[in-house]
Coordinates of C-alpha atoms in Angstrom, one line a residue:
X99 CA -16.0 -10.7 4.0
X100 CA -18.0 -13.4 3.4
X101 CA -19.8 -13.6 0.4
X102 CA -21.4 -16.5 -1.9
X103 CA -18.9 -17.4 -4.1
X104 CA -14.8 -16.3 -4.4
X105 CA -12.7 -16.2 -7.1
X106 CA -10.0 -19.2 -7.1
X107 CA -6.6 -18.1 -6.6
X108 CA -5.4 -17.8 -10.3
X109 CA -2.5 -16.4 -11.9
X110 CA -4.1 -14.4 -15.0
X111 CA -1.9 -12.2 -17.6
X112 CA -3.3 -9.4 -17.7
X113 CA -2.6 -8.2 -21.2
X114 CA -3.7 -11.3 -22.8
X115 CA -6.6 -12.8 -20.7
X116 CA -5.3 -15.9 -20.5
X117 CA -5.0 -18.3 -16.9
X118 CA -1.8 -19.3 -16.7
X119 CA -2.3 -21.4 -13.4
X120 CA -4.7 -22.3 -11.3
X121 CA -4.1 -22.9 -7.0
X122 CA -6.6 -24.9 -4.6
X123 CA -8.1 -22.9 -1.6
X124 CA -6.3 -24.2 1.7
X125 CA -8.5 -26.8 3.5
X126 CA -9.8 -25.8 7.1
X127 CA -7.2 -28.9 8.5
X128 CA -4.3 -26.6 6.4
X129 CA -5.4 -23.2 8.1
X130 CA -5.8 -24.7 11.5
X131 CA -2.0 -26.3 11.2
X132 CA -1.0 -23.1 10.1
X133 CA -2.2 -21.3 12.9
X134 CA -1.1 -24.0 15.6
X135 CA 2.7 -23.9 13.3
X136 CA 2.7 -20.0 13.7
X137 CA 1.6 -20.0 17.6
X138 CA 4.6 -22.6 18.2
X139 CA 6.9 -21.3 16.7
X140 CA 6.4 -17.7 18.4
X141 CA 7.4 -19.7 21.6
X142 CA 10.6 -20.1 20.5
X143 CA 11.2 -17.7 17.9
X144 CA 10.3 -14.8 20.5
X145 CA 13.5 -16.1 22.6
X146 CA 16.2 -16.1 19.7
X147 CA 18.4 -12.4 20.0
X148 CA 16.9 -9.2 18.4
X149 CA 20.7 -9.5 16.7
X150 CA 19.9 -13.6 14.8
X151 CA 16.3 -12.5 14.2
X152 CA 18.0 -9.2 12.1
X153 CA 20.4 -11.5 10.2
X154 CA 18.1 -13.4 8.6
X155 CA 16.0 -10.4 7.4
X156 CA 19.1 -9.1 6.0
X157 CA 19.6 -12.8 4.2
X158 CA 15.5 -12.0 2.8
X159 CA 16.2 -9.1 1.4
X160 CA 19.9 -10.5 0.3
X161 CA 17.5 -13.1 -1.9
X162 CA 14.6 -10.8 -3.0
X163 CA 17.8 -8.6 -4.6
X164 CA 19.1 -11.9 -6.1
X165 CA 16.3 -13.2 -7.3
X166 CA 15.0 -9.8 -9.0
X167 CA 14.8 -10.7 -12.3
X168 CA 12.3 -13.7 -11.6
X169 CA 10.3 -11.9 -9.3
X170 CA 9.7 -9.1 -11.9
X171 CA 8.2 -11.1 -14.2
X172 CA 6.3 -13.0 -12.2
X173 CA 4.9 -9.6 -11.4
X174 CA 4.7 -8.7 -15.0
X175 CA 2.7 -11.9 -15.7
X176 CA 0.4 -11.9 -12.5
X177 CA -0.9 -8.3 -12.5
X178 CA 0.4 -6.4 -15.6
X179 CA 3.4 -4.0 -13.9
X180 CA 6.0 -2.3 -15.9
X181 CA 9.1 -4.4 -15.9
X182 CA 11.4 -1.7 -15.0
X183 CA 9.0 -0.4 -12.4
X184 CA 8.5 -4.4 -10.8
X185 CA 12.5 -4.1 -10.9
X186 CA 12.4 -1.6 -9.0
X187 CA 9.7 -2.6 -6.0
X188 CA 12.0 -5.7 -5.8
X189 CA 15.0 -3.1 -4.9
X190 CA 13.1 -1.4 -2.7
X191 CA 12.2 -4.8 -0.5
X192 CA 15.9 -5.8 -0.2
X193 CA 16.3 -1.7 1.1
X194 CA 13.0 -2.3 3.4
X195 CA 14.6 -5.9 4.9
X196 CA 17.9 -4.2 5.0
X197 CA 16.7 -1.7 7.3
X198 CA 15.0 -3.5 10.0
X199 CA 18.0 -5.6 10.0
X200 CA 20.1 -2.9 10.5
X201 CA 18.4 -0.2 12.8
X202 CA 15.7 -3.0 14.4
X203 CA 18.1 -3.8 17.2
X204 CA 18.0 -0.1 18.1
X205 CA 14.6 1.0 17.7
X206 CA 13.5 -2.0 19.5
X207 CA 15.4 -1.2 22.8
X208 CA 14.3 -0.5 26.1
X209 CA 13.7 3.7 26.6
X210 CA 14.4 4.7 29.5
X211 CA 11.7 7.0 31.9
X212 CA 13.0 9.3 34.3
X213 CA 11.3 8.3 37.2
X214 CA 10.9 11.3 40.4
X215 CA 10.7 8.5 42.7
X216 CA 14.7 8.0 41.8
X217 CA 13.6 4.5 40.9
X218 CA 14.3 2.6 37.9
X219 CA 11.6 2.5 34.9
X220 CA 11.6 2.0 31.6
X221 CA 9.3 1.4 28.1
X222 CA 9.8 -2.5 26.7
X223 CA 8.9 -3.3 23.1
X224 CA 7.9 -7.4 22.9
X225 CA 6.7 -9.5 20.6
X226 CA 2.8 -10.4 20.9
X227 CA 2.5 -13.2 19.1
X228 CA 1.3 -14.5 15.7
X229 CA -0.3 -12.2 13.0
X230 CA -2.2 -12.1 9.9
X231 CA -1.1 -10.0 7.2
X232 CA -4.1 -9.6 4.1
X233 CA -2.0 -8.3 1.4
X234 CA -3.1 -6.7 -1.9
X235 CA -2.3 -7.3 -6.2
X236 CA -1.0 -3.9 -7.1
X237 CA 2.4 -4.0 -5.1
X238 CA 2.8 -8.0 -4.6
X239 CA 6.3 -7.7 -2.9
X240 CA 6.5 -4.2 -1.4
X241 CA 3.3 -4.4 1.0
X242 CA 4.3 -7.6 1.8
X243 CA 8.0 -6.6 2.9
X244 CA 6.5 -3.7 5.0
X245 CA 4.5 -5.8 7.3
X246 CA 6.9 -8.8 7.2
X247 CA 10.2 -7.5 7.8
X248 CA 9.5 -5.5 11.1
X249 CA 8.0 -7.9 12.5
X250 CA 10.3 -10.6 11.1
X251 CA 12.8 -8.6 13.3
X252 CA 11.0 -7.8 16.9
X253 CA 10.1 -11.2 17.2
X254 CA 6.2 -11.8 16.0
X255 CA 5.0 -15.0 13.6
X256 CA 3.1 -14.2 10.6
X257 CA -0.1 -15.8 8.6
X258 CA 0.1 -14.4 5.0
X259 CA -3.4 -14.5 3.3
X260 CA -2.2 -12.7 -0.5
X261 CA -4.5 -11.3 -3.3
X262 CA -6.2 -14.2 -5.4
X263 CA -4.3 -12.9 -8.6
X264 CA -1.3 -13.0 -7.6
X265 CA -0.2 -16.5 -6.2
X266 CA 2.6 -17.1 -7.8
X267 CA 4.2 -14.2 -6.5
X268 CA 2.6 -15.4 -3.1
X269 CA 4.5 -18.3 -3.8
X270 CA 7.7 -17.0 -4.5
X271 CA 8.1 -15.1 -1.1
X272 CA 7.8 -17.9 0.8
X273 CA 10.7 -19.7 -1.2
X274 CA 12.7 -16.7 0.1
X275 CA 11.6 -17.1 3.3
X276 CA 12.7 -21.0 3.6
X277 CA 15.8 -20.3 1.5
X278 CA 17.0 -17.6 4.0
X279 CA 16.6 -20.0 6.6
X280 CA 13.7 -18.6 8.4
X281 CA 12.2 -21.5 10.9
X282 CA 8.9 -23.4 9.8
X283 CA 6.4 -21.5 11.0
X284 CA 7.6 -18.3 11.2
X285 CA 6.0 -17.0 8.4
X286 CA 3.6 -18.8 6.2
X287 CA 1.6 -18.4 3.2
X288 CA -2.0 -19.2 3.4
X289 CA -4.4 -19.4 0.3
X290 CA -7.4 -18.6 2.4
X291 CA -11.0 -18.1 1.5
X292 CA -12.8 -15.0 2.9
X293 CA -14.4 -17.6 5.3
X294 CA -11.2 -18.8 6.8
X295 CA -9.8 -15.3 7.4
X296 CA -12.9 -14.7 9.5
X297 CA -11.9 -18.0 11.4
X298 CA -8.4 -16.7 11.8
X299 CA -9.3 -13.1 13.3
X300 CA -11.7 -14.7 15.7
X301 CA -9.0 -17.9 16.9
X302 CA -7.3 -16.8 20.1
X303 CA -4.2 -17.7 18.8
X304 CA -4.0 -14.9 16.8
X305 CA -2.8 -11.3 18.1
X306 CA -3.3 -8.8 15.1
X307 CA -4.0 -8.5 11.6
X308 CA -2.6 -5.9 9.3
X309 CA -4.4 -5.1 6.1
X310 CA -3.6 -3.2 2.8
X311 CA -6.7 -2.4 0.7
X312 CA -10.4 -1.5 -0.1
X313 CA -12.7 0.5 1.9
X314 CA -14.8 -2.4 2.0
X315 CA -12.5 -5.2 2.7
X316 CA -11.2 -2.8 5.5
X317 CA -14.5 -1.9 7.4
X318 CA -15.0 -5.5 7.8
X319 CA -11.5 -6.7 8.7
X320 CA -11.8 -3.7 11.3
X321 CA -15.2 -4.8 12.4
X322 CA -14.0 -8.7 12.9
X323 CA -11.2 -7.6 14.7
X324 CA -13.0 -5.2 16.9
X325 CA -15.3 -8.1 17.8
X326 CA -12.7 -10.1 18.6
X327 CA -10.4 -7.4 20.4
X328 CA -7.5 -7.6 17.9
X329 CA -5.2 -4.7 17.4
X330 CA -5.3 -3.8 13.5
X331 CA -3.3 -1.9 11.2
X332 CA -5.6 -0.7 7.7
X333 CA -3.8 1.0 5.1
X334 CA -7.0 1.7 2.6
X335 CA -7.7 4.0 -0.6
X336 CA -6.4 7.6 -1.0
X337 CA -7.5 10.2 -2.9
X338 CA -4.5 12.1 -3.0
X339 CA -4.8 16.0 -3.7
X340 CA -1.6 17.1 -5.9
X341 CA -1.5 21.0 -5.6
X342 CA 0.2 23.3 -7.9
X343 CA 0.3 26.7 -6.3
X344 CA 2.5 28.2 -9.1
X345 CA 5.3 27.4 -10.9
X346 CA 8.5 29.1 -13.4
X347 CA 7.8 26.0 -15.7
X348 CA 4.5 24.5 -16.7
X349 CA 5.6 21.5 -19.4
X350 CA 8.2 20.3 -16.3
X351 CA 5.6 20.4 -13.9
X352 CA 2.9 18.7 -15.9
X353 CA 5.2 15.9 -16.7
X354 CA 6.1 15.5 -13.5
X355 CA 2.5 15.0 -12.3
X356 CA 1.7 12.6 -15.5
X357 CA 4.7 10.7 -14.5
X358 CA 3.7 10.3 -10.8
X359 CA 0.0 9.5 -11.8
X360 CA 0.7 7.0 -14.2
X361 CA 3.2 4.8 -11.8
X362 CA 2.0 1.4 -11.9
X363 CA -0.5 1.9 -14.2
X364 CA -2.4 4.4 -11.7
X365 CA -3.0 1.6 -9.5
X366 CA -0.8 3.2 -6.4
X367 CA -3.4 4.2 -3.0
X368 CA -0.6 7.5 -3.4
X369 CA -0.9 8.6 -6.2
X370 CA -2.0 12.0 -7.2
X371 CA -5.8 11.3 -7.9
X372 CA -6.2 14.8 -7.7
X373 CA -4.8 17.7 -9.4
X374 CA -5.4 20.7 -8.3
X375 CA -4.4 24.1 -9.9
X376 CA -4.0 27.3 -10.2
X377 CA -6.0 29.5 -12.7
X378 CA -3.1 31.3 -13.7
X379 CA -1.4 27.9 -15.0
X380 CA -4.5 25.7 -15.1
X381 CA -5.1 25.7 -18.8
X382 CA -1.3 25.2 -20.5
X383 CA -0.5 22.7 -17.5
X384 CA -4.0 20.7 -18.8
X385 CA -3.0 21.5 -22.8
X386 CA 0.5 19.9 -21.4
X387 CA -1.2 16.7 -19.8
X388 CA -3.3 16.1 -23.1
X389 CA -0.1 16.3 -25.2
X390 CA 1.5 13.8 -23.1
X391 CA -1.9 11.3 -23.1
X392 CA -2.0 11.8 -27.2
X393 CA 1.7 11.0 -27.2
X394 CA 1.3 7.8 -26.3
X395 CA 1.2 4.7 -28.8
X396 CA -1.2 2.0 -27.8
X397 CA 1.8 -0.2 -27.1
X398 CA 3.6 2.4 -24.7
X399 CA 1.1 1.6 -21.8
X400 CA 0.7 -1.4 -19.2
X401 CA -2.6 -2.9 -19.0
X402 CA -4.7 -2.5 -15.5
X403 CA -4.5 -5.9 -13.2
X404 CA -7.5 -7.4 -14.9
X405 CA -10.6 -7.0 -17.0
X406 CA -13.0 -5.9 -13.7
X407 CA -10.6 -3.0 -12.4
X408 CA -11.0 -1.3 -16.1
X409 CA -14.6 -1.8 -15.9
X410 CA -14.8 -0.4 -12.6
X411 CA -12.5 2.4 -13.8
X412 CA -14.2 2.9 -17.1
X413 CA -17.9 3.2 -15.7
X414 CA -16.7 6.4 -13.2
X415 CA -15.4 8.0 -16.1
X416 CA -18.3 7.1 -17.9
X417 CA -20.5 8.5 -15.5
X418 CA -18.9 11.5 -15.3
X419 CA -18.5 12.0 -18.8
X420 CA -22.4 12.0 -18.7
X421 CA -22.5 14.2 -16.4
X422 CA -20.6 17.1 -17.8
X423 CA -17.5 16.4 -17.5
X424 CA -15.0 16.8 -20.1
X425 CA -12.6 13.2 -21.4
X426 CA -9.7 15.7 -22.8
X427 CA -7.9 12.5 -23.9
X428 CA -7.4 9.1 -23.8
X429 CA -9.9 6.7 -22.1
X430 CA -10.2 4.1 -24.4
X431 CA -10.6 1.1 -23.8
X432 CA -8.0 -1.3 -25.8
X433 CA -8.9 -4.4 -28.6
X434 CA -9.0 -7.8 -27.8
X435 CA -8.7 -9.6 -24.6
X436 CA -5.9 -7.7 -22.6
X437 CA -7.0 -5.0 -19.9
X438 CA -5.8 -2.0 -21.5
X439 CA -7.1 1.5 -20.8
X440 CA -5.2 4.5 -22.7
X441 CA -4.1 7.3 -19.9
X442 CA -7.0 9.9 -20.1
X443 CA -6.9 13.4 -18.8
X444 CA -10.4 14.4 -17.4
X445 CA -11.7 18.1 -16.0
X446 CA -14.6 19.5 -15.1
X447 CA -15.6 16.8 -12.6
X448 CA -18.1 18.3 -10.0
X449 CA -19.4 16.9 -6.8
X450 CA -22.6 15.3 -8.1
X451 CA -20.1 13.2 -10.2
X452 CA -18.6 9.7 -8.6
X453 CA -15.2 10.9 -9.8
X454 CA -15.3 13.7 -7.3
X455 CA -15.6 11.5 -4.2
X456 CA -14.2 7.8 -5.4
X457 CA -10.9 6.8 -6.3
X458 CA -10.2 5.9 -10.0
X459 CA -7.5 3.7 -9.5
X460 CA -5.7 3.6 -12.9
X461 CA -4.4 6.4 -15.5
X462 CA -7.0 8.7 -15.3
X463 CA -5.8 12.3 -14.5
X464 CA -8.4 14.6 -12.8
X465 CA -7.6 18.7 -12.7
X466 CA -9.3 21.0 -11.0
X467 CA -8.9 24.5 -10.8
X468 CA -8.8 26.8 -8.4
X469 CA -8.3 30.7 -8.4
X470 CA -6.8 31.2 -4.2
X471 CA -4.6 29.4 -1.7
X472 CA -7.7 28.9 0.4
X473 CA -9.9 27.5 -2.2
X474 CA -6.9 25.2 -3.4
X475 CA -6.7 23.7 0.9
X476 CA -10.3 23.4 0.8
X477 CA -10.7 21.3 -2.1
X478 CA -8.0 19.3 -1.4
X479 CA -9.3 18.7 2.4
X480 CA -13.0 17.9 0.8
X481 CA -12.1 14.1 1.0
X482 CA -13.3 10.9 2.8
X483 CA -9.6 10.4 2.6
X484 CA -6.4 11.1 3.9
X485 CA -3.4 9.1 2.7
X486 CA -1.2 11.8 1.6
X487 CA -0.9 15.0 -0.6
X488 CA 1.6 17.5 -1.9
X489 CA 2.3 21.1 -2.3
X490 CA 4.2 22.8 -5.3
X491 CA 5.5 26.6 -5.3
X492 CA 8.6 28.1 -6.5
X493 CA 8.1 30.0 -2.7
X494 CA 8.9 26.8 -0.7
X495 CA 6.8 28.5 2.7
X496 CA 3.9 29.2 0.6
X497 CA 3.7 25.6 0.1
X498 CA 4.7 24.7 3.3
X499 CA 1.6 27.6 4.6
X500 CA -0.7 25.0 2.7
X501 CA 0.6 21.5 3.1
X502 CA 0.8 22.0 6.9
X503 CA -3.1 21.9 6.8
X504 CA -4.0 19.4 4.9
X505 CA -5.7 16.8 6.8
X506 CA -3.6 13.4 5.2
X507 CA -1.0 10.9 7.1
X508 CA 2.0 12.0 4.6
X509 CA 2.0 15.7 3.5
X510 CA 4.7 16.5 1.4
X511 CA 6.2 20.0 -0.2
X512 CA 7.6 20.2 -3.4
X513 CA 7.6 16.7 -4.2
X514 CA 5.0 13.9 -5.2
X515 CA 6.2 11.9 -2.1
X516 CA 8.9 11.4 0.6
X517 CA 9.7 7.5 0.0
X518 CA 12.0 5.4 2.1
X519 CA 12.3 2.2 4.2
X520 CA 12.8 4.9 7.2
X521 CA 9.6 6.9 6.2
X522 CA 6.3 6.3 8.0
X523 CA 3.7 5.3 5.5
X524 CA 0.0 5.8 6.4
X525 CA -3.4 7.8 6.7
X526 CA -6.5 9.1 8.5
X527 CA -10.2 9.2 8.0
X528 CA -11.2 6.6 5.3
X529 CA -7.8 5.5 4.3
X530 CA -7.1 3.5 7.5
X531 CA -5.2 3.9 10.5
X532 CA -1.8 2.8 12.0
X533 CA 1.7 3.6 10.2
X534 CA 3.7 0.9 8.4
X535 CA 7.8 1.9 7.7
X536 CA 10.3 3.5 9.3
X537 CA 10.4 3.7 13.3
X538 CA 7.1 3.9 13.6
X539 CA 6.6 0.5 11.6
X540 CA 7.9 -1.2 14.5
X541 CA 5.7 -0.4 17.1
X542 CA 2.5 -1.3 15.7
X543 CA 2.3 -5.1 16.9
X544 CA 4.4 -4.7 20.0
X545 CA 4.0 -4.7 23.9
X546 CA 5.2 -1.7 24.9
X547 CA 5.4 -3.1 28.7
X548 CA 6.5 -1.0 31.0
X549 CA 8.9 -2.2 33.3
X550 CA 9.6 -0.8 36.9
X551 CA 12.3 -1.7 39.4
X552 CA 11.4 -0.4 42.9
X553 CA 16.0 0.9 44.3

């Protein structure tokens, strides 16, 4: 992660260009009291009952929902999100907080083993100690509540190193966390450079770092821990495949999938990157899609989080445009300073194109077609990634025949995505490993000691 110079940590509007504050990097005195505040603290916030720990994550997400109107628009502000949409990842903290509160007593028990010896053994999940979480811009609340509030609840101390665009939102999640009454040094917020994070994988101190991002940033947060034997949790791109198999009604279909795909702008690792369809409906779903892109006034879209995602968007449509793909609609790129690129529709992409292997992370629909059930599962399998992917089909096990083999974390039929503070959220191959969410969101950073009593 190192590298010669890093942006400052700077709150930037997105739709207008303009720096609306600027935040100091921590000094290395700051990040070491950090960690020796976080490693303290454990020793005594390990000890407090599962029950106290789960009352003040209830009181987080009690303030995230009372505070929802200030936090969307800092969201707004900071990295372009549609207010209602901001409104609604602020909801869905106070439902993530409100479930470890509520079930994290529970899922955190002791499991019994049935041991043939007739003695007494059982599975322990404990607290390891203090973490680092190194959270991304396009969901500034949500990834931070899905690393926080589990382990919030079993007992761990966190380090917070948030995305250099959004600080004030950074910011803003630690007033919660002092408001609710969470002890000093339970959970902290860090502006680190790239150069301190390294310090705080490598410090002793330090049990396990979580991470929500690039490729990039991931291999080398995997490769730092690795070195310095810390359990890691990466949740990375995706490339999602979004296969239509058939269905009794193309224009609802098509707006479903142009809904999903423009979500936050595009910029979701879920989304469906991919569309893949079937001959039969390819072309009206794709003369659907363009209607939708060509209904839009300039003024009915969000701009992308800055100026450097839509060039980095913008030049692998580009390329593929030059390389015989077809631009359907949209893909222009907006007047004046703001970061605005209008929601394209693009086909023809082939494997020699970028498009076909990276992820375009903003509102740039890709359809491919396919003619068999076969050829649709080996397209959508023919991916570095594997976040997740879905399966449409008025025949529900024809679906299900297809979305059992696709090699993703989160395969889902018949809709764009099962969502939920109680379902598992996660991938294989490139898009990371480890599962944040649910029950299996609790077990990532604990001990699971086993326990043995010799009757």
């Amino acid at each position: 992660m190192t590298q010669t110079q890093q942006p400052p940590y700077a709150s930037t509007n997105p739709a207008t260009g303009e720096v609306t504050d600027r935040f100091d990097f921590a000094t290395d005195d700051a990040v070491e009291s950090a960690l020796a505040a976080g490693a303290s603290a454990f020793a005594t916030w390990r000890e407090k009952p599962i029950e106290e720990r789960a009352a003040l994550a209830k009181k987080v997400g009690d303030l995230f929902a009372e505070r929802s109107d200030e936090l969307a628009r800092l969201a707004v502000e900071e990295m372009g999100k549609p207010l209602s949409e901001a409104e609604e990842e602020v909801e869905f903290c106070q439902a993530i907080f409100g479930y470890y509160a509520e079930h994290g007593p529970a899922l955190a028990a002791d499991q019994p083993i049935t041991s043939f010896e007739g003695d007494t053994a059982m599975v322990q999940k404990r607290p390891i100690g203090l973490l680092l979480g190194v959270m991304p811009w396009n969901f500034p609340y949500y990834q931070v509540a899905r690393f926080a509030a589990p382990n919030l609840v079993v007992g761990n101390t966190m380090l917070l190193k948030h995305a250099e665009s959004v600080p004030r939102c950074a910011q803003a999640i630690q007033q919660i966390f002092d408001d609710a009454g969470v002890p000093s040094g339970v959970y902290q917020n860090v502006f680190a450079t790239f150069a301190q994070i390294e310090t705080v994988i490598a410090d002793p101190r330090v049990q396990g770092v979580s991470l929500t991002g690039s490729e990039r940033a991931g291999s080398r947060i995997a490769e730092l821990a690795g070195r310095n034997l810390k359990k890691c949790v990466l949740e990375l791109g995706g490339s999602d495949p979004y296969v239509i198999l058939d269905t009794d009604d193309v224009a609802a279909a098509a707006k479903q999938a142009w809904e999903t795909r423009l979500y936050n702008t595009g910029q979701a690792c879920n989304s469906n990157k991919r569309m893949i369809v079937m001959d039969d409906v390819y072309e009206p779903f794709v003369d659907e899609l363009v209607g939708l892109a060509r209904s839009l006034a300039p003024d009915a879209y969000s701009p992308l989080s800055s100026q450097t995602a839509l060039d980095r968007l913008k030049e692998v449509v580009d390329d593929a445009v030059a390389k015989g793909a077809e631009l359907r609609a949209g893909g222009e790129v907006g007047d004046g300073s703001g970061a605005f690129y209008s929601p394209a529709v693009l086909t023809g992409v082939t494997p020699e194109m970028r498009a076909y292997r990276e992820e375009l992370f903003g509102p740039v629909a890709v359809v491919y077609k396919v003619s068999s059930d076969d050829e649709a599962l080996e397209l959508a399998n023919d991916s570095d990634y594997g976040l997740g992917g879905a399966v449409f089909s008025s025949d529900p096990e024809r679906a299900a025949r297809v979305a059992s083999r696709l090699d993703v974390g989160m395969a889902n039929v018949n809709t764009p995505a099962g969502e939920g503070a109680e379902i598992p959220f996660g991938g294989v191959k490139r898009s990371g490993f480890g599962r944040e969410l649910g029950p299996l969101g609790m077990d990532e950073f604990v001990n699971k000691r086993l326990y043995y009593v010799k009757d």
